[in-house]
mmCIF file of C-alpha atoms and ligand atoms in Angstrom:
data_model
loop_
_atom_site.group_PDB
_atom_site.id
_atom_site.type_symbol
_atom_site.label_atom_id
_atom_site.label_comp_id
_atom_site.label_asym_id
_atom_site.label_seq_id
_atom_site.Cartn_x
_atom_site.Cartn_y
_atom_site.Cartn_z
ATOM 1 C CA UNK A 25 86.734 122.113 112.061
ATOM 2 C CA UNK A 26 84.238 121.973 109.074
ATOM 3 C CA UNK A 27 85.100 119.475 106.812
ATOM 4 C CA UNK A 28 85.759 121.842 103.679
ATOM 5 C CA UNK A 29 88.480 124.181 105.847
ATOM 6 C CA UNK A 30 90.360 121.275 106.786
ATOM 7 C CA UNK A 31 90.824 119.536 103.303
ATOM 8 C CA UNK A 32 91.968 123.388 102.245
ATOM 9 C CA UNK A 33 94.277 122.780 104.456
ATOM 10 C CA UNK A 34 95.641 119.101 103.939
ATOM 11 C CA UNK A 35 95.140 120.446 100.013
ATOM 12 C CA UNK A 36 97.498 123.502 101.237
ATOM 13 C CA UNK A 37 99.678 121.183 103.358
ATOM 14 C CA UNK A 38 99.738 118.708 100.829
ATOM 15 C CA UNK A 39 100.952 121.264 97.399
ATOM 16 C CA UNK A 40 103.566 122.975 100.116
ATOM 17 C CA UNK A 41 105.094 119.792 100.706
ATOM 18 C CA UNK A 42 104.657 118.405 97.068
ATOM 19 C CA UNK A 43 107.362 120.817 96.024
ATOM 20 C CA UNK A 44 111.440 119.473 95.479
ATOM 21 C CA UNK A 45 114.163 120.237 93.904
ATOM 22 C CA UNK A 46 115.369 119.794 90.678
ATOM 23 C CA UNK A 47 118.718 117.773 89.863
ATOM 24 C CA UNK A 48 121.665 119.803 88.466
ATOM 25 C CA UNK A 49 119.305 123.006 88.483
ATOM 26 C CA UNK A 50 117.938 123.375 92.314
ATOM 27 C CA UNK A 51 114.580 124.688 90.992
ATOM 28 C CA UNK A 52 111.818 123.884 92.313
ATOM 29 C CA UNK A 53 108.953 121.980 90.944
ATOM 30 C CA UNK A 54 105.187 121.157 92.459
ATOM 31 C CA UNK A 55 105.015 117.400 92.174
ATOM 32 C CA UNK A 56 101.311 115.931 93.369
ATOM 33 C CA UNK A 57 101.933 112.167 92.094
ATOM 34 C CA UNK A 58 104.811 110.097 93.984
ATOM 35 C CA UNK A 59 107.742 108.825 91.591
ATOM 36 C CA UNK A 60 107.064 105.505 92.058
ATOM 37 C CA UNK A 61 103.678 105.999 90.431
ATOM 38 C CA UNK A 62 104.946 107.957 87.757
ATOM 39 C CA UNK A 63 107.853 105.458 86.958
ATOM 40 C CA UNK A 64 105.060 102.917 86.883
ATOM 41 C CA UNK A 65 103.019 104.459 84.511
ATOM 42 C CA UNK A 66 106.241 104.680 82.152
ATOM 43 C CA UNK A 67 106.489 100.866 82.134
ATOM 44 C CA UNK A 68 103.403 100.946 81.406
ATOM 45 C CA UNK A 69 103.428 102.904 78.577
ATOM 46 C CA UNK A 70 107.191 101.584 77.734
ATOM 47 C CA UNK A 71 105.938 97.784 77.358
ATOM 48 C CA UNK A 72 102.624 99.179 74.693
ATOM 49 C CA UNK A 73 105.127 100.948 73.068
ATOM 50 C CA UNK A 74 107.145 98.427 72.501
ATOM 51 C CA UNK A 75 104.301 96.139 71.033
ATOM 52 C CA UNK A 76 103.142 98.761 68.852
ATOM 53 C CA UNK A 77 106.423 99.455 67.210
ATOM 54 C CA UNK A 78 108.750 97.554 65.001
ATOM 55 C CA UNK A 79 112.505 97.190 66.959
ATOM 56 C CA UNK A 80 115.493 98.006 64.230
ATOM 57 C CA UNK A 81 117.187 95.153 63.409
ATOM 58 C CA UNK A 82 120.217 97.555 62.328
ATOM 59 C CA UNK A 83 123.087 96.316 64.524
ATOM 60 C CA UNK A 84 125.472 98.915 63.609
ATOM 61 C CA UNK A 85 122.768 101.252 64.472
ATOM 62 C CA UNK A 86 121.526 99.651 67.573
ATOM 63 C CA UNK A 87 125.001 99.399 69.530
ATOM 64 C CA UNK A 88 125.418 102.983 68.674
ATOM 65 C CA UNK A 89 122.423 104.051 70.459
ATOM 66 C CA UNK A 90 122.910 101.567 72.776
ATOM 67 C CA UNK A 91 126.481 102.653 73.743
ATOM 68 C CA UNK A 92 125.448 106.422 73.641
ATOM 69 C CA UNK A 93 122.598 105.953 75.758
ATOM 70 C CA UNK A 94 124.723 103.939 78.464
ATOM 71 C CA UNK A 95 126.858 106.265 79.070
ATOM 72 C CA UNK A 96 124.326 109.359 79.262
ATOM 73 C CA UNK A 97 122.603 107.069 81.677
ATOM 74 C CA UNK A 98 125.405 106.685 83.651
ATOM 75 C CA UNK A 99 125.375 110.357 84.191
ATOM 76 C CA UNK A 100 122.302 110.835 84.816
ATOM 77 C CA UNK A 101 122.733 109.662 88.722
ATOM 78 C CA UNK A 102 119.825 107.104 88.991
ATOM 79 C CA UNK A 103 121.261 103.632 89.881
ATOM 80 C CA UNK A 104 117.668 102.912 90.796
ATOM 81 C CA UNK A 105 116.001 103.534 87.488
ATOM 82 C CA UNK A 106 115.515 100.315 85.614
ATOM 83 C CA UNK A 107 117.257 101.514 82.337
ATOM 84 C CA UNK A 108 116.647 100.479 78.824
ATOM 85 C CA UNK A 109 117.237 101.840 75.139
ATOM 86 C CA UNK A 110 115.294 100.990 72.311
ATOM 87 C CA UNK A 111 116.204 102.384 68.500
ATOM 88 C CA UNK A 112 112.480 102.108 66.403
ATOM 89 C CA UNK A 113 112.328 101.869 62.672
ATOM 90 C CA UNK A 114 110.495 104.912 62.099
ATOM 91 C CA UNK A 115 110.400 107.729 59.455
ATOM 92 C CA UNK A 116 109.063 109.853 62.440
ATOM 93 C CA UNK A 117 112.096 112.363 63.498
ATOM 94 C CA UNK A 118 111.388 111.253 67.832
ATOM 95 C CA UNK A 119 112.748 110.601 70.428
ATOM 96 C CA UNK A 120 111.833 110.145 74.014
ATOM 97 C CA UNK A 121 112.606 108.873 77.890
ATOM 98 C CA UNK A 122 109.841 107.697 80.112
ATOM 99 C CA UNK A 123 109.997 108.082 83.764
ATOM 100 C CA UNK A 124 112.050 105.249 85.043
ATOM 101 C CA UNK A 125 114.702 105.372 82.291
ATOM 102 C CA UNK A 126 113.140 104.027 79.281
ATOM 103 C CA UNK A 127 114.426 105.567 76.355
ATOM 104 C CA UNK A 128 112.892 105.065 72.652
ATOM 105 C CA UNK A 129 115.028 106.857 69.493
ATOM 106 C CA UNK A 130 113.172 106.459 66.469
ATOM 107 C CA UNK A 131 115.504 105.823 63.327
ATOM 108 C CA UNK A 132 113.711 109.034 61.940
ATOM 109 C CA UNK A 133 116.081 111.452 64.343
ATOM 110 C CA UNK A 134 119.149 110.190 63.200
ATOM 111 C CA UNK A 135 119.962 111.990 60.217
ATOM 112 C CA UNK A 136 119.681 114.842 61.916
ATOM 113 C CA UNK A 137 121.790 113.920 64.841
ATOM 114 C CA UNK A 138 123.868 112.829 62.645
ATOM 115 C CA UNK A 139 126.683 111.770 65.191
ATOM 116 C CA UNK A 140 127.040 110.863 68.361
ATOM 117 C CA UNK A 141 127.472 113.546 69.909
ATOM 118 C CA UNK A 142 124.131 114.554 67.939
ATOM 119 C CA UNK A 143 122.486 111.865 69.035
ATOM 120 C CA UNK A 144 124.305 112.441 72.810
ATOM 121 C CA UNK A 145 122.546 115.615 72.669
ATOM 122 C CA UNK A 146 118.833 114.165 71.453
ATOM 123 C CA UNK A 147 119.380 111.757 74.585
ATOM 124 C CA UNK A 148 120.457 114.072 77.135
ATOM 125 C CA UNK A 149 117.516 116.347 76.486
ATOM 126 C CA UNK A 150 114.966 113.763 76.609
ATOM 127 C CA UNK A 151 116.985 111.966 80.031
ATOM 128 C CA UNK A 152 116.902 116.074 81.169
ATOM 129 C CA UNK A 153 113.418 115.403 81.230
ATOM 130 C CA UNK A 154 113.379 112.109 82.784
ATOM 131 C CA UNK A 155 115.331 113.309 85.824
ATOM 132 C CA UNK A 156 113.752 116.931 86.375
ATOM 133 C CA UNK A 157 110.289 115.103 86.432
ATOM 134 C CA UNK A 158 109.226 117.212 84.103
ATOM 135 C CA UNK A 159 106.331 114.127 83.172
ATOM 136 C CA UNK A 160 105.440 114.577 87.092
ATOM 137 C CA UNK A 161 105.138 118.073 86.928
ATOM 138 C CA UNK A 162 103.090 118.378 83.828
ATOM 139 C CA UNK A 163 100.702 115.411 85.246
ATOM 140 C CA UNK A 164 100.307 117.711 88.381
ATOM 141 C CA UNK A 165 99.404 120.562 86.190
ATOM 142 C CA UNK A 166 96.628 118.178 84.327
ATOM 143 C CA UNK A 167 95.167 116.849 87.999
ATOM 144 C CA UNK A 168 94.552 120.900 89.233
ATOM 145 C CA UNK A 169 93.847 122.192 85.958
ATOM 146 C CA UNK A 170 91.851 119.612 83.998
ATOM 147 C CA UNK A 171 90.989 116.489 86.064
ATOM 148 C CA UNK A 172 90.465 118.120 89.488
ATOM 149 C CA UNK A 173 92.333 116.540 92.230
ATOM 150 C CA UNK A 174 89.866 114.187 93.387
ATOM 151 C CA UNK A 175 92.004 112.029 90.645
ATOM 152 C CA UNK A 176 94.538 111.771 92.345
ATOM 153 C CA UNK A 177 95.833 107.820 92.867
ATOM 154 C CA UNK A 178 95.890 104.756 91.655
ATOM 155 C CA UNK A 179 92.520 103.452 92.001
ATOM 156 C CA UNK A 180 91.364 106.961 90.914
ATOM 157 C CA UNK A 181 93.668 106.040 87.469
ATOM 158 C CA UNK A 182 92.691 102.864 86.963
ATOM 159 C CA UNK A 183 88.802 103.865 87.111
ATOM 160 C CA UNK A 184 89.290 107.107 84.969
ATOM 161 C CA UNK A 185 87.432 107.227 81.485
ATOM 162 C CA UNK A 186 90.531 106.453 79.241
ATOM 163 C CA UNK A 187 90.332 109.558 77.336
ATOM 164 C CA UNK A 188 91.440 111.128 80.411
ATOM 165 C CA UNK A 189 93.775 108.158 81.564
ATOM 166 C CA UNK A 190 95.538 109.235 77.973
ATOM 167 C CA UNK A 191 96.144 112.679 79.077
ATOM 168 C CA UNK A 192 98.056 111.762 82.042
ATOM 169 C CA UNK A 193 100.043 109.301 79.778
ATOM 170 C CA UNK A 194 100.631 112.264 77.197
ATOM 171 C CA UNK A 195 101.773 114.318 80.241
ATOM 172 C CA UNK A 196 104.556 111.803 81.560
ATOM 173 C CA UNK A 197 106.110 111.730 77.555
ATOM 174 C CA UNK A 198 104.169 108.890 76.649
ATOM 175 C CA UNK A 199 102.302 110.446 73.698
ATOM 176 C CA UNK A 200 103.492 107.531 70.750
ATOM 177 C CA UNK A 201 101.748 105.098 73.045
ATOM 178 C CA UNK A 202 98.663 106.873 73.478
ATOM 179 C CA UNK A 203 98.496 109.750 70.220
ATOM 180 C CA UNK A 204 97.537 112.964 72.734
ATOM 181 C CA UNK A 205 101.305 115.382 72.334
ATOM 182 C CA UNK A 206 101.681 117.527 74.918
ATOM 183 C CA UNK A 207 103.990 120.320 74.356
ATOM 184 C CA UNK A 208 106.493 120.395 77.350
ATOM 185 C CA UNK A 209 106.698 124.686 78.230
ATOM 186 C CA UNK A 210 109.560 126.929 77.491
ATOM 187 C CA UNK A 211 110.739 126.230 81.338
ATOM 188 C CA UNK A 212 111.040 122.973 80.896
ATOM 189 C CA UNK A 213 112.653 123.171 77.390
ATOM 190 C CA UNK A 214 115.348 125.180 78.758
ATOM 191 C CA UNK A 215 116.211 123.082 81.617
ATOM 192 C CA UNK A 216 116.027 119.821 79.532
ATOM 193 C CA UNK A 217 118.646 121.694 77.348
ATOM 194 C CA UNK A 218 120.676 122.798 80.113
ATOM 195 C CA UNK A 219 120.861 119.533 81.879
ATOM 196 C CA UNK A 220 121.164 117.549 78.778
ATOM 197 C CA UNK A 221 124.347 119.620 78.035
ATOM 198 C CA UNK A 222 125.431 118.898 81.114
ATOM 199 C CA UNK A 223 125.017 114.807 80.974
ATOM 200 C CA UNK A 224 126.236 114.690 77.658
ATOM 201 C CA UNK A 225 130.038 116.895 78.638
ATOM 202 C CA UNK A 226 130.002 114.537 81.421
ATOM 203 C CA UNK A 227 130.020 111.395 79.113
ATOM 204 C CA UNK A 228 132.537 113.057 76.986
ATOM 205 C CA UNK A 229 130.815 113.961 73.844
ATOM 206 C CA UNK A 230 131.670 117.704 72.272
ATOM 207 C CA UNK A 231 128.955 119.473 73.618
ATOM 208 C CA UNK A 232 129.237 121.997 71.095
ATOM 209 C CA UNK A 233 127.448 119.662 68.821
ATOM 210 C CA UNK A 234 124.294 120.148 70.884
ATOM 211 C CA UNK A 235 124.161 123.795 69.399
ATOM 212 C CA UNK A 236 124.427 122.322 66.101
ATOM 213 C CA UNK A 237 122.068 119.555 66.424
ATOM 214 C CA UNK A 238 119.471 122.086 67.065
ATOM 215 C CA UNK A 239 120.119 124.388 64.468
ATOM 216 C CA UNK A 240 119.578 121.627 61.612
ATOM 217 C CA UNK A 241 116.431 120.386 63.878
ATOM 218 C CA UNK A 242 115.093 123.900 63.746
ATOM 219 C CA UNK A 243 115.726 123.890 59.520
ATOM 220 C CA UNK A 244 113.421 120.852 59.114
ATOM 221 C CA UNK A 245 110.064 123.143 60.077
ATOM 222 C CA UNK A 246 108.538 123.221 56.652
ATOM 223 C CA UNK A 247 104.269 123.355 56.913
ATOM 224 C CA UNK A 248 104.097 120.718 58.883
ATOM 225 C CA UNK A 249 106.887 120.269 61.613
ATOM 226 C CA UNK A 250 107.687 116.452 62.007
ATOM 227 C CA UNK A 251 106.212 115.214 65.942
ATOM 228 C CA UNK A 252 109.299 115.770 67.867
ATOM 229 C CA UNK A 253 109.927 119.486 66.411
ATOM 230 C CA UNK A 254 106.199 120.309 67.402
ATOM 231 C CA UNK A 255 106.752 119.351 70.732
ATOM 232 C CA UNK A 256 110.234 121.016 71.045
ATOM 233 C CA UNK A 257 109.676 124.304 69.546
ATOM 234 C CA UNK A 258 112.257 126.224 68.059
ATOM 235 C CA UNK A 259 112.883 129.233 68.894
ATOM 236 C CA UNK A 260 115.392 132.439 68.575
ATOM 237 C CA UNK A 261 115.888 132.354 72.327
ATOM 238 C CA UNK A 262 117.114 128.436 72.526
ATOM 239 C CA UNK A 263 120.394 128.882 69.925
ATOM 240 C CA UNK A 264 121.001 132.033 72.154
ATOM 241 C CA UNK A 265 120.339 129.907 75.388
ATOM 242 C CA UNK A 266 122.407 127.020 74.264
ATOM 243 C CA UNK A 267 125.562 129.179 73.455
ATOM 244 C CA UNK A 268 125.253 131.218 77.215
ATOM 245 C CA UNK A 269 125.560 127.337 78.353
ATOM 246 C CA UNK A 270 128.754 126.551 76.389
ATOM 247 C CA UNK A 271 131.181 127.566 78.352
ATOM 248 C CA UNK A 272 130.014 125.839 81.654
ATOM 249 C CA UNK A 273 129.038 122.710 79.372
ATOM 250 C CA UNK A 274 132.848 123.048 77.729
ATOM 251 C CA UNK A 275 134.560 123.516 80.869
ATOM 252 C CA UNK A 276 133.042 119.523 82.096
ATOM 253 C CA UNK A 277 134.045 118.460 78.838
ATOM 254 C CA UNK A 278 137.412 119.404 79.197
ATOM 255 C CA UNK A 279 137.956 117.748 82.610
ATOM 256 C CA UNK A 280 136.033 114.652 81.665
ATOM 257 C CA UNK A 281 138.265 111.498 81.201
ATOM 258 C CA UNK A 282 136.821 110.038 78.073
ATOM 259 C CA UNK A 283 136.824 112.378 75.113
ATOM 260 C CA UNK A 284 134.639 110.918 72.197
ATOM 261 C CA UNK A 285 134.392 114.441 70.521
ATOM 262 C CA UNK A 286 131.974 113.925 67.743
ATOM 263 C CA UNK A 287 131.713 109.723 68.134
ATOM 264 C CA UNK A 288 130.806 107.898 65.262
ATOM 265 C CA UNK A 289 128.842 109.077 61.870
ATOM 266 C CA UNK A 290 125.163 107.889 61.652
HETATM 267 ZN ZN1 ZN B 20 112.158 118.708 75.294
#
């Protein structure tokens, strides 16, 4: 066989059996990099985040987000994720979760979450994207589209010129730590929404909040959309997206055996 027909075919082979299935949703995604690599990457980016910004010293606020994000965790059906929350005093309206379970909440987000529940819904979108992969798949998309797949690896990252390192950094969520956003697509948006419902009814929290939470997030637009809104896009379709969810989301609420409703005031 001539060398370029068979790596078609290991490249063919190897996208066919790069594909799996989403938790929660079933869809499928085409994932290139392995998890492992991915959740290393997120440490990665986790521990220079985590030197760049300043911790809140807030201890009513802290144990909030702490507790919230605990029990979203614990819902989200990966014992083997190393999890840890972090709350950073920021005026920047963010929020994020690495691969791996690493989730930052920057003080910034609150008053528009509000609540818990609010801030149960913030969580649950950004864990949504944890658990789909969606970091994975959007780093697959930059290897075939913009980095060719000869980049593929971990030699291959460690060698790569870093503007290009930075890209695949921005693609797994890790854009505070490097300054590249990537927008995540409408896809991805929806299913974050969908499964964060879903986490956040299964922790107890009203998930009729959610709906709220992102009708006063879609408000704060203005000229120039704070980082987390231009990365989330509002749009008509999500408030009508998040209400066809509801009932589904409502019906796990009801049977879940912890009811925190709203939770706490932020
Ligand atoms: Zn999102």
């Amino acid at each position: 066989m001539r060398p370029l027909k068979s790596t078609l075919l290991f490249l063919v082979f190897f996208i066919l059996s790069s594909c799996s299935s989403t938790p929660l949703t079933g869809k499928k995604a085409l994932l290139l990099v392995p998890e492992r690599e991915e959740n290393a990457m997120g440490v990665k980016a986790w521990n220079d985040i985590k030197r760049k910004e300043r911790v809140s010293r807030d201890s009513r606020i802290t144990s909030i987000v702490n507790t919230v994000g605990v029990n979203i965790a614990k819902q989200a059906a990966r014992p083997d994720f190393n999890w840890e929350i972090k709350t950073f005093e920021s005026s920047s309206p963010n929020a994020f979760c690495l691969p791996g379970g690493k989730i930052g909440i920057y003080t910034g987000i609150l008053k528009y979450a509000k609540n818990e529940a609010g801030l149960a819904t913030v969580m649950g979108h950004e864990v949504g994207h944890a658990i789909a992969r969606h970091g994975g798949q959007r780093m697959s998309q930059q290897l075939v589209t913009n980095l060719g797949m000869v980049a593929i690896g971990v030699t291959a990252f460690s060698k790569m010129p870093p503007r290009k390192r930075n890209l695949l950094m921005a693609a797994i969520g890790a854009g505070v730590a490097v300054g590249v956003m990537l927008p995540y697509s409408r896809s991805h948006e929806l299913e974050a929404d969908e499964i964060g419902m879903i986490l956040m009814a299964k922790a107890g929290y009203d998930p009729r909040e959610a709906v709220k939470f992102w009708e006063r997030f879609g408000r704060a637009g203005g000229k120039a959309p704070p980082e987390f809104l231009s990365t989330h896009p509002r749009s008509g379709k999500r408030a009508e997206r998040l209400s066809a969810m509801l009932p589904k989301a409502l019906e796990i609420y009801n049977s879940s055996r912890v009811k925190y409703g709203l939770g706490r005031s932020l």
